[in-house]
Short mmCIF file of C-alpha atoms and ligand atoms in Angstrom, two decimals:
data_model
loop_
_atom_site.label_atom_id
_atom_site.label_comp_id
_atom_site.label_asym_id
_atom_site.label_seq_id
_atom_site.Cartn_x
_atom_site.Cartn_y
_atom_site.Cartn_z
CA MET A 126 161.25 86.59 128.69
CA LEU A 127 160.45 82.94 129.35
CA ASP A 128 158.16 82.10 132.24
CA LYS A 129 159.91 79.28 134.12
CA SER A 130 156.70 78.05 135.70
CA ARG A 131 155.35 76.95 132.30
CA LEU A 132 156.14 73.47 130.94
CA ARG A 133 158.64 73.72 128.09
CA ILE A 134 158.58 71.23 125.22
CA ALA A 135 161.19 71.14 122.44
CA ILE A 136 160.18 69.89 118.98
CA GLN A 137 161.91 69.91 115.59
CA LYS A 138 161.41 73.20 113.79
CA SER A 139 161.33 71.86 110.26
CA GLY A 140 162.01 68.38 109.00
CA ARG A 141 160.74 64.84 109.14
CA LEU A 142 159.38 65.04 112.70
CA SER A 143 158.03 68.58 112.83
CA LYS A 144 154.59 68.15 111.28
CA GLU A 145 153.71 65.05 113.29
CA SER A 146 155.11 66.50 116.53
CA GLN A 147 152.96 69.62 116.09
CA GLN A 148 149.93 67.57 115.14
CA LEU A 149 150.31 65.33 118.19
CA LEU A 150 150.46 68.32 120.54
CA GLU A 151 147.47 69.94 118.83
CA GLN A 152 145.47 66.71 119.09
CA CYS A 153 146.30 66.71 122.80
CA GLY A 154 144.43 70.00 123.03
CA ILE A 155 147.52 72.23 123.18
CA LYS A 156 146.59 75.25 121.07
CA ILE A 157 149.83 76.65 119.70
CA ASN A 158 149.93 79.78 117.64
CA LEU A 159 152.77 78.74 115.33
CA GLN A 160 154.32 81.28 113.02
CA GLN A 161 157.01 80.16 110.62
CA GLN A 162 159.69 82.50 111.96
CA ARG A 163 158.80 82.16 115.65
CA LEU A 164 161.10 79.78 117.50
CA LEU A 165 159.08 80.03 120.68
CA ALA A 166 155.35 79.49 120.72
CA PHE A 167 153.08 79.89 123.71
CA ALA A 168 149.99 77.73 124.13
CA GLU A 169 146.97 79.94 124.74
CA ASN A 170 144.90 77.49 126.74
CA ILE A 171 147.43 75.64 128.91
CA ALA A 172 150.71 76.57 130.68
CA ILE A 173 152.96 75.08 127.98
CA ASP A 174 155.59 76.72 125.77
CA ILE A 175 156.93 75.10 122.63
CA MET A 176 160.53 75.61 121.58
CA ARG A 177 161.21 74.89 117.90
CA VAL A 178 164.82 73.91 117.23
CA ARG A 179 167.05 71.66 115.10
CA ASP A 180 166.51 68.07 116.07
CA ASP A 181 170.22 67.60 116.94
CA ASP A 182 169.85 70.14 119.75
CA ILE A 183 166.88 68.46 121.45
CA PRO A 184 168.72 65.73 123.45
CA GLY A 185 171.14 68.32 124.87
CA LEU A 186 168.34 70.74 125.76
CA VAL A 187 166.63 67.96 127.74
CA MET A 188 169.82 66.54 129.30
CA ASP A 189 170.91 70.05 130.36
CA GLY A 190 167.46 70.76 131.83
CA ILE A 191 166.76 73.74 129.53
CA VAL A 192 163.44 72.20 128.46
CA ASP A 193 161.23 69.78 130.41
CA LEU A 194 160.19 67.55 127.52
CA GLY A 195 161.43 66.85 124.01
CA ILE A 196 160.17 64.93 120.99
CA ILE A 197 163.10 63.35 119.21
CA GLY A 198 164.13 60.41 117.01
CA GLU A 199 165.72 57.61 119.07
CA ASN A 200 168.59 57.61 116.57
CA VAL A 201 169.54 61.22 117.39
CA LEU A 202 168.99 60.63 121.11
CA LYS A 203 171.24 57.55 121.18
CA GLU A 204 173.94 59.29 119.14
CA ALA A 205 173.89 62.30 121.49
CA LEU A 206 174.06 59.98 124.50
CA LEU A 207 177.09 58.13 123.12
CA ALA A 208 178.74 61.43 122.13
CA ARG A 209 178.37 62.84 125.65
CA LYS A 210 179.56 59.61 127.25
CA SER A 211 182.64 59.62 125.00
CA GLN A 212 183.49 63.05 126.42
CA GLY A 213 183.33 61.69 129.94
CA ASP A 214 179.87 63.11 130.73
CA ASN A 215 177.20 61.17 132.54
CA PRO A 216 174.07 62.32 130.71
CA TYR A 217 170.57 61.73 132.10
CA TYR A 218 167.05 61.86 130.76
CA ILE A 219 163.82 59.93 131.30
CA MET A 220 162.28 57.99 128.41
CA LEU A 221 158.54 58.66 128.76
CA ARG A 222 157.31 56.72 125.74
CA ARG A 223 157.82 55.80 122.10
CA LEU A 224 155.55 57.59 119.66
CA ASP A 225 153.83 56.32 116.53
CA PHE A 226 155.81 58.19 113.88
CA GLY A 227 159.36 58.77 112.62
CA ASP A 228 159.99 55.10 111.79
CA CYS A 229 163.36 54.67 110.14
CA ARG A 230 166.49 52.57 110.44
CA LEU A 231 170.19 53.36 110.48
CA SER A 232 171.78 51.08 107.91
CA MET A 233 175.04 50.30 106.20
CA ALA A 234 174.89 50.68 102.42
CA LEU A 235 177.32 49.98 99.60
CA PRO A 236 177.57 51.02 95.94
CA ILE A 237 175.56 48.53 93.87
CA ASP A 238 178.67 47.14 92.16
CA GLU A 239 180.35 46.32 95.49
CA PRO A 240 179.63 42.79 96.74
CA TRP A 241 178.58 42.23 100.38
CA ASP A 242 180.02 39.32 102.27
CA GLY A 243 179.09 40.31 105.81
CA PRO A 244 180.39 43.17 107.98
CA LYS A 245 184.02 41.99 107.66
CA CYS A 246 184.18 43.49 104.17
CA LEU A 247 184.03 46.89 105.86
CA GLN A 248 187.50 46.25 107.37
CA GLY A 249 189.74 49.28 106.72
CA LYS A 250 187.07 51.03 104.64
CA ARG A 251 186.16 54.70 104.77
CA ILE A 252 182.54 55.09 105.85
CA ALA A 253 180.52 58.31 105.55
CA THR A 254 177.94 59.00 108.25
CA SER A 255 176.19 61.58 110.42
CA TYR A 256 176.14 59.01 113.26
CA PRO A 257 179.84 58.38 114.07
CA HIS A 258 179.20 57.06 117.61
CA LEU A 259 176.46 54.59 116.67
CA LEU A 260 178.64 53.41 113.77
CA LYS A 261 181.69 53.02 115.99
CA GLN A 262 179.72 51.14 118.65
CA TYR A 263 178.47 48.69 116.01
CA LEU A 264 181.84 48.10 114.32
CA ASP A 265 183.85 48.01 117.57
CA LYS A 266 181.67 45.12 118.77
CA LEU A 267 182.64 43.25 115.60
CA ASN A 268 186.33 44.20 115.95
CA ILE A 269 186.31 45.95 112.61
CA ASN A 270 188.62 48.92 112.02
CA PHE A 271 187.35 51.67 109.76
CA LYS A 272 187.88 55.30 108.82
CA SER A 273 185.02 57.67 109.53
CA CYS A 274 183.98 60.48 107.20
CA LEU A 275 181.61 62.82 109.03
CA LEU A 276 178.90 64.46 106.89
CA ASN A 277 175.88 66.25 108.34
CA GLY A 278 173.66 65.71 105.31
CA SER A 279 173.56 64.23 101.79
CA VAL A 280 175.56 61.27 103.07
CA GLU A 281 174.35 59.17 100.12
CA VAL A 282 176.44 61.22 97.70
CA ALA A 283 179.75 60.34 99.44
CA PRO A 284 180.69 57.13 97.55
CA ARG A 285 180.07 58.66 94.09
CA ALA A 286 181.95 61.79 95.12
CA GLY A 287 184.94 59.64 96.07
CA LEU A 288 184.68 60.62 99.75
CA ALA A 289 183.91 57.16 101.10
CA ASP A 290 183.62 53.44 100.22
CA ALA A 291 180.39 52.88 102.11
CA ILE A 292 177.80 54.84 104.07
CA CYS A 293 175.88 54.49 107.30
CA ASP A 294 172.68 56.54 107.08
CA LEU A 295 168.95 56.61 107.73
CA VAL A 296 166.69 54.62 105.47
CA SER A 297 162.93 54.54 105.30
CA THR A 298 161.62 53.58 101.86
CA GLY A 299 165.10 53.04 100.39
CA ALA A 300 164.36 55.49 97.55
CA THR A 301 167.28 57.79 98.39
CA LEU A 302 169.72 54.85 98.41
CA GLU A 303 168.40 53.60 95.08
CA ALA A 304 168.54 57.05 93.49
CA ASN A 305 172.20 57.26 94.47
CA GLY A 306 173.28 53.84 93.22
CA LEU A 307 173.55 52.27 96.69
CA TYR A 308 172.01 49.22 98.37
CA GLU A 309 171.25 48.47 102.01
CA VAL A 310 173.33 45.66 103.48
CA GLU A 311 172.82 45.72 107.24
CA VAL A 312 170.49 47.47 109.69
CA ILE A 313 172.41 48.67 112.73
CA TYR A 314 169.68 50.58 114.62
CA ARG A 315 165.87 50.81 114.38
CA SER A 316 164.30 54.09 115.41
CA LYS A 317 161.02 55.85 116.11
CA ALA A 318 160.21 59.25 117.52
CA CYS A 319 159.98 59.31 121.31
CA LEU A 320 159.08 61.65 124.16
CA ILE A 321 161.76 62.34 126.76
CA GLN A 322 161.81 64.27 130.02
CA ARG A 323 164.61 66.00 131.88
CA THR A 324 165.63 64.56 135.22
CA GLY A 325 165.38 66.53 138.43
CA LYS A 326 162.54 67.75 140.57
CA LEU A 327 159.62 69.37 138.79
CA SER A 328 157.04 71.62 140.41
CA ASN A 329 153.69 70.01 141.20
CA VAL A 330 152.10 72.12 138.49
CA LYS A 331 154.56 70.90 135.85
CA GLN A 332 154.30 67.30 137.00
CA SER A 333 150.53 67.36 136.78
CA LEU A 334 150.75 68.93 133.29
CA ILE A 335 153.05 66.10 132.22
CA ASN A 336 150.59 63.54 133.60
CA THR A 337 147.80 65.20 131.63
CA VAL A 338 149.84 65.35 128.42
CA MET A 339 150.87 61.69 128.79
CA LEU A 340 147.27 60.52 129.24
CA ARG A 341 146.18 62.57 126.22
CA ILE A 342 149.04 61.22 124.06
CA GLN A 343 148.01 57.70 125.04
CA GLY A 344 144.43 58.52 124.02
CA VAL A 345 145.46 60.03 120.68
CA ILE A 346 147.82 57.19 119.75
CA GLN A 347 145.34 54.51 120.77
CA ALA A 348 142.58 56.25 118.80
CA ARG A 349 144.75 56.46 115.68
CA GLY A 350 145.17 52.70 115.67
CA SER A 351 141.47 52.04 116.30
CA LYS A 352 138.28 52.09 114.24
CA TYR A 353 134.62 52.34 115.13
CA ILE A 354 132.68 49.68 113.23
CA MET A 355 128.90 49.81 112.73
CA LEU A 356 126.71 47.41 110.79
CA HIS A 357 123.29 45.82 110.57
CA ALA A 358 123.05 42.03 110.70
CA PRO A 359 120.39 39.33 110.49
CA THR A 360 119.68 38.02 114.01
CA GLU A 361 120.14 34.39 113.04
CA GLN A 362 123.67 35.05 111.68
CA LEU A 363 124.75 37.11 114.69
CA GLU A 364 127.32 34.72 116.10
CA GLU A 365 128.97 34.03 112.78
CA ILE A 366 129.11 37.74 111.95
CA ILE A 367 130.63 38.64 115.33
CA SER A 368 133.26 35.94 114.88
CA LEU A 369 134.41 37.69 111.67
CA LEU A 370 134.84 41.08 113.37
CA PRO A 371 138.43 41.82 114.48
CA GLY A 372 138.79 42.02 118.27
CA ALA A 373 135.04 41.92 119.01
CA GLU A 374 134.85 40.34 122.46
CA SER A 375 131.77 42.27 123.52
CA PRO A 376 130.20 44.38 120.79
CA THR A 377 127.07 46.42 121.49
CA VAL A 378 124.06 44.72 119.91
CA LEU A 379 120.87 46.81 119.66
CA PRO A 380 117.44 46.10 118.19
CA LEU A 381 116.41 47.93 115.02
CA ALA A 382 113.11 49.80 115.29
CA GLY A 383 110.36 48.01 113.37
CA ASN A 384 112.54 45.05 112.35
CA GLN A 385 112.65 41.95 114.51
CA HIS A 386 114.92 39.99 112.16
CA ARG A 387 117.87 42.36 112.14
CA VAL A 388 120.04 44.07 114.79
CA ALA A 389 122.63 46.85 114.82
CA ILE A 390 126.18 45.97 115.94
CA TYR A 391 128.60 48.66 117.19
CA MET A 392 132.19 48.08 118.26
CA VAL A 393 135.61 49.62 118.68
CA SER A 394 138.33 47.60 117.03
CA ASN A 395 142.07 48.07 117.29
CA GLU A 396 142.41 46.74 113.77
CA THR A 397 140.95 47.99 110.54
CA LEU A 398 138.29 46.04 108.68
CA PHE A 399 139.71 44.73 105.42
CA TRP A 400 137.66 44.75 102.21
CA GLU A 401 137.71 40.92 102.16
CA THR A 402 136.15 40.75 105.66
CA MET A 403 133.54 43.34 104.64
CA GLU A 404 132.67 41.22 101.60
CA ASN A 405 132.37 38.10 103.80
CA LEU A 406 130.14 40.01 106.23
CA LYS A 407 127.95 41.13 103.34
CA ASN A 408 127.67 37.54 102.10
CA LEU A 409 126.38 36.59 105.55
CA GLY A 410 123.62 39.20 105.20
CA ALA A 411 125.23 42.20 106.91
CA SER A 412 124.40 45.64 105.52
CA SER A 413 125.11 49.35 106.15
CA ILE A 414 128.69 48.49 107.15
CA LEU A 415 130.56 51.60 108.29
CA VAL A 416 134.21 51.86 109.38
CA LEU A 417 134.87 55.20 111.07
CA PRO A 418 138.08 56.79 112.33
CA ILE A 419 138.20 57.64 116.06
CA GLU A 420 139.59 61.01 117.09
CA LYS A 421 140.15 60.57 120.83
CA MET A 422 139.84 57.77 123.38
CA MET A 423 139.88 57.59 127.17
CA GLU A 424 139.54 54.28 128.95
N1 LIG B 715 163.04 58.91 105.68
C1 LIG B 715 162.58 59.02 106.93
N2 LIG B 715 161.40 58.55 107.26
C2 LIG B 715 160.95 58.65 108.52
N3 LIG B 715 161.62 59.23 109.52
C3 LIG B 715 162.80 59.73 109.22
C4 LIG B 715 163.33 59.65 107.92
N4 LIG B 715 164.51 60.24 107.89
C5 LIG B 715 164.70 60.67 109.14
N5 LIG B 715 163.68 60.35 109.96
C6 LIG B 715 163.54 60.67 111.40
O1 LIG B 715 163.30 62.06 111.50
C7 LIG B 715 164.40 62.70 112.17
C8 LIG B 715 164.64 64.06 111.55
O2 LIG B 715 165.01 63.89 110.21
P1 LIG B 715 165.41 65.14 109.30
O3 LIG B 715 165.84 64.59 108.00
O4 LIG B 715 164.31 66.13 109.32
O5 LIG B 715 166.64 65.67 110.16
P2 LIG B 715 167.62 66.88 109.92
O6 LIG B 715 167.81 67.13 108.47
O7 LIG B 715 168.81 66.56 110.75
O8 LIG B 715 166.81 68.11 110.56
P3 LIG B 715 167.31 69.39 111.38
O9 LIG B 715 167.36 70.48 110.39
O10 LIG B 715 166.25 69.61 112.42
O11 LIG B 715 168.65 69.07 111.99
C9 LIG B 715 165.56 61.70 112.03
O12 LIG B 715 166.54 61.86 113.02
C10 LIG B 715 164.84 60.39 112.15
O13 LIG B 715 164.54 60.10 113.49
O1 LIG B 716 164.75 55.79 102.47
P1 LIG B 716 164.11 57.10 102.14
O2 LIG B 716 162.62 57.05 102.27
O3 LIG B 716 164.55 57.63 100.82
O4 LIG B 716 164.55 58.15 103.27
C1 LIG B 716 165.90 58.31 103.65
C2 LIG B 716 166.34 59.73 103.60
O5 LIG B 716 165.51 60.52 104.44
C3 LIG B 716 166.35 61.31 105.29
O6 LIG B 716 166.73 62.50 104.71
P2 LIG B 716 165.70 63.70 104.42
O7 LIG B 716 164.92 63.41 103.18
O8 LIG B 716 164.88 63.96 105.64
O9 LIG B 716 166.63 64.91 104.09
P3 LIG B 716 167.88 65.53 104.85
O10 LIG B 716 169.08 64.85 104.26
O11 LIG B 716 167.79 66.96 104.53
O12 LIG B 716 167.74 65.27 106.33
C4 LIG B 716 167.58 60.44 105.47
O13 LIG B 716 168.71 61.18 105.87
C5 LIG B 716 167.75 59.81 104.11
O14 LIG B 716 168.54 60.60 103.26
MG1 LIG B 717 169.47 67.33 112.42
#
């Protein structure tokens, strides 16, 4: 039986978002004992339960208040929102933040032998998609009539199978389109994974858990995009060397024991150090240049 006092988070069970969702929670210090077949997992060290479901179910679980938080692609969230609105519902959720994974775009694509002359060539066409509401919103704005062919997966096969003239599906690298003889003609929605919260009053305990999780997520995401840079530099080239370092307003500069002509420079950078910059630093006399990943950050 579920303990209602524990914070409940829904994540995708298996698919494009599941590994990174799990990793993010683990990096936030939530120790989950995940077993493949278990759809509910209880964190051992914090009052959080993880519900592992199909991604399509996550917006509804949050909007209906079954779970407190959910990690979901904005594409699925927006589609669910439009679907509920079209049924006369007034769905609510709180967008807590965008995450740093699940980048993809919802695009229109045509068979490679079909010319593209702007969206008007979709007039009267049959379009296969898993996102009928996002597609309709886009084409309605352009006053284009179309026929929808709803497929829940393998949308890219529809034109060759004679089911549709065009498709509207998710694209990341474009490899699936290419493998199926299609080409991308128009992006209609850009998406990333995001963290959402149900509306309604939460207990103080749950609210403070959410605050903790949010701060930790911020720390993890910021750390992922940052590097710790260490190097030794000749004292007389210090200024020039610092000017080459990305985002180094105030690096730590320390003396080197037994060497008055060189110093150690330490800094956190929110950019990586490219090989070319490292080579330029070396040409200025820098040595022992290290670029290290950062695991966690708290400002
Ligand atoms: N190629 C991709 N690259 C990056 N992110 C993607 C890609 N394709 C989809 N996504 C994102 O990941 C989400 C989940 O994609 P996935 O293909 O695992 O969904 P699914 O097959 O519907 O899974 P489920 O079985 O949970 O319903 C998408 O809604 C989108 O936000
Ligand atoms: O542009 P690409 O990098 O090729 O990625 C796009 C593909 O990725 C997703 O499917 P996924 O592989 O997750 O499989 P699914 O159809 O089972 O959801 C999406 O539905 C596309 O088919
Ligand atoms: Mg799905």
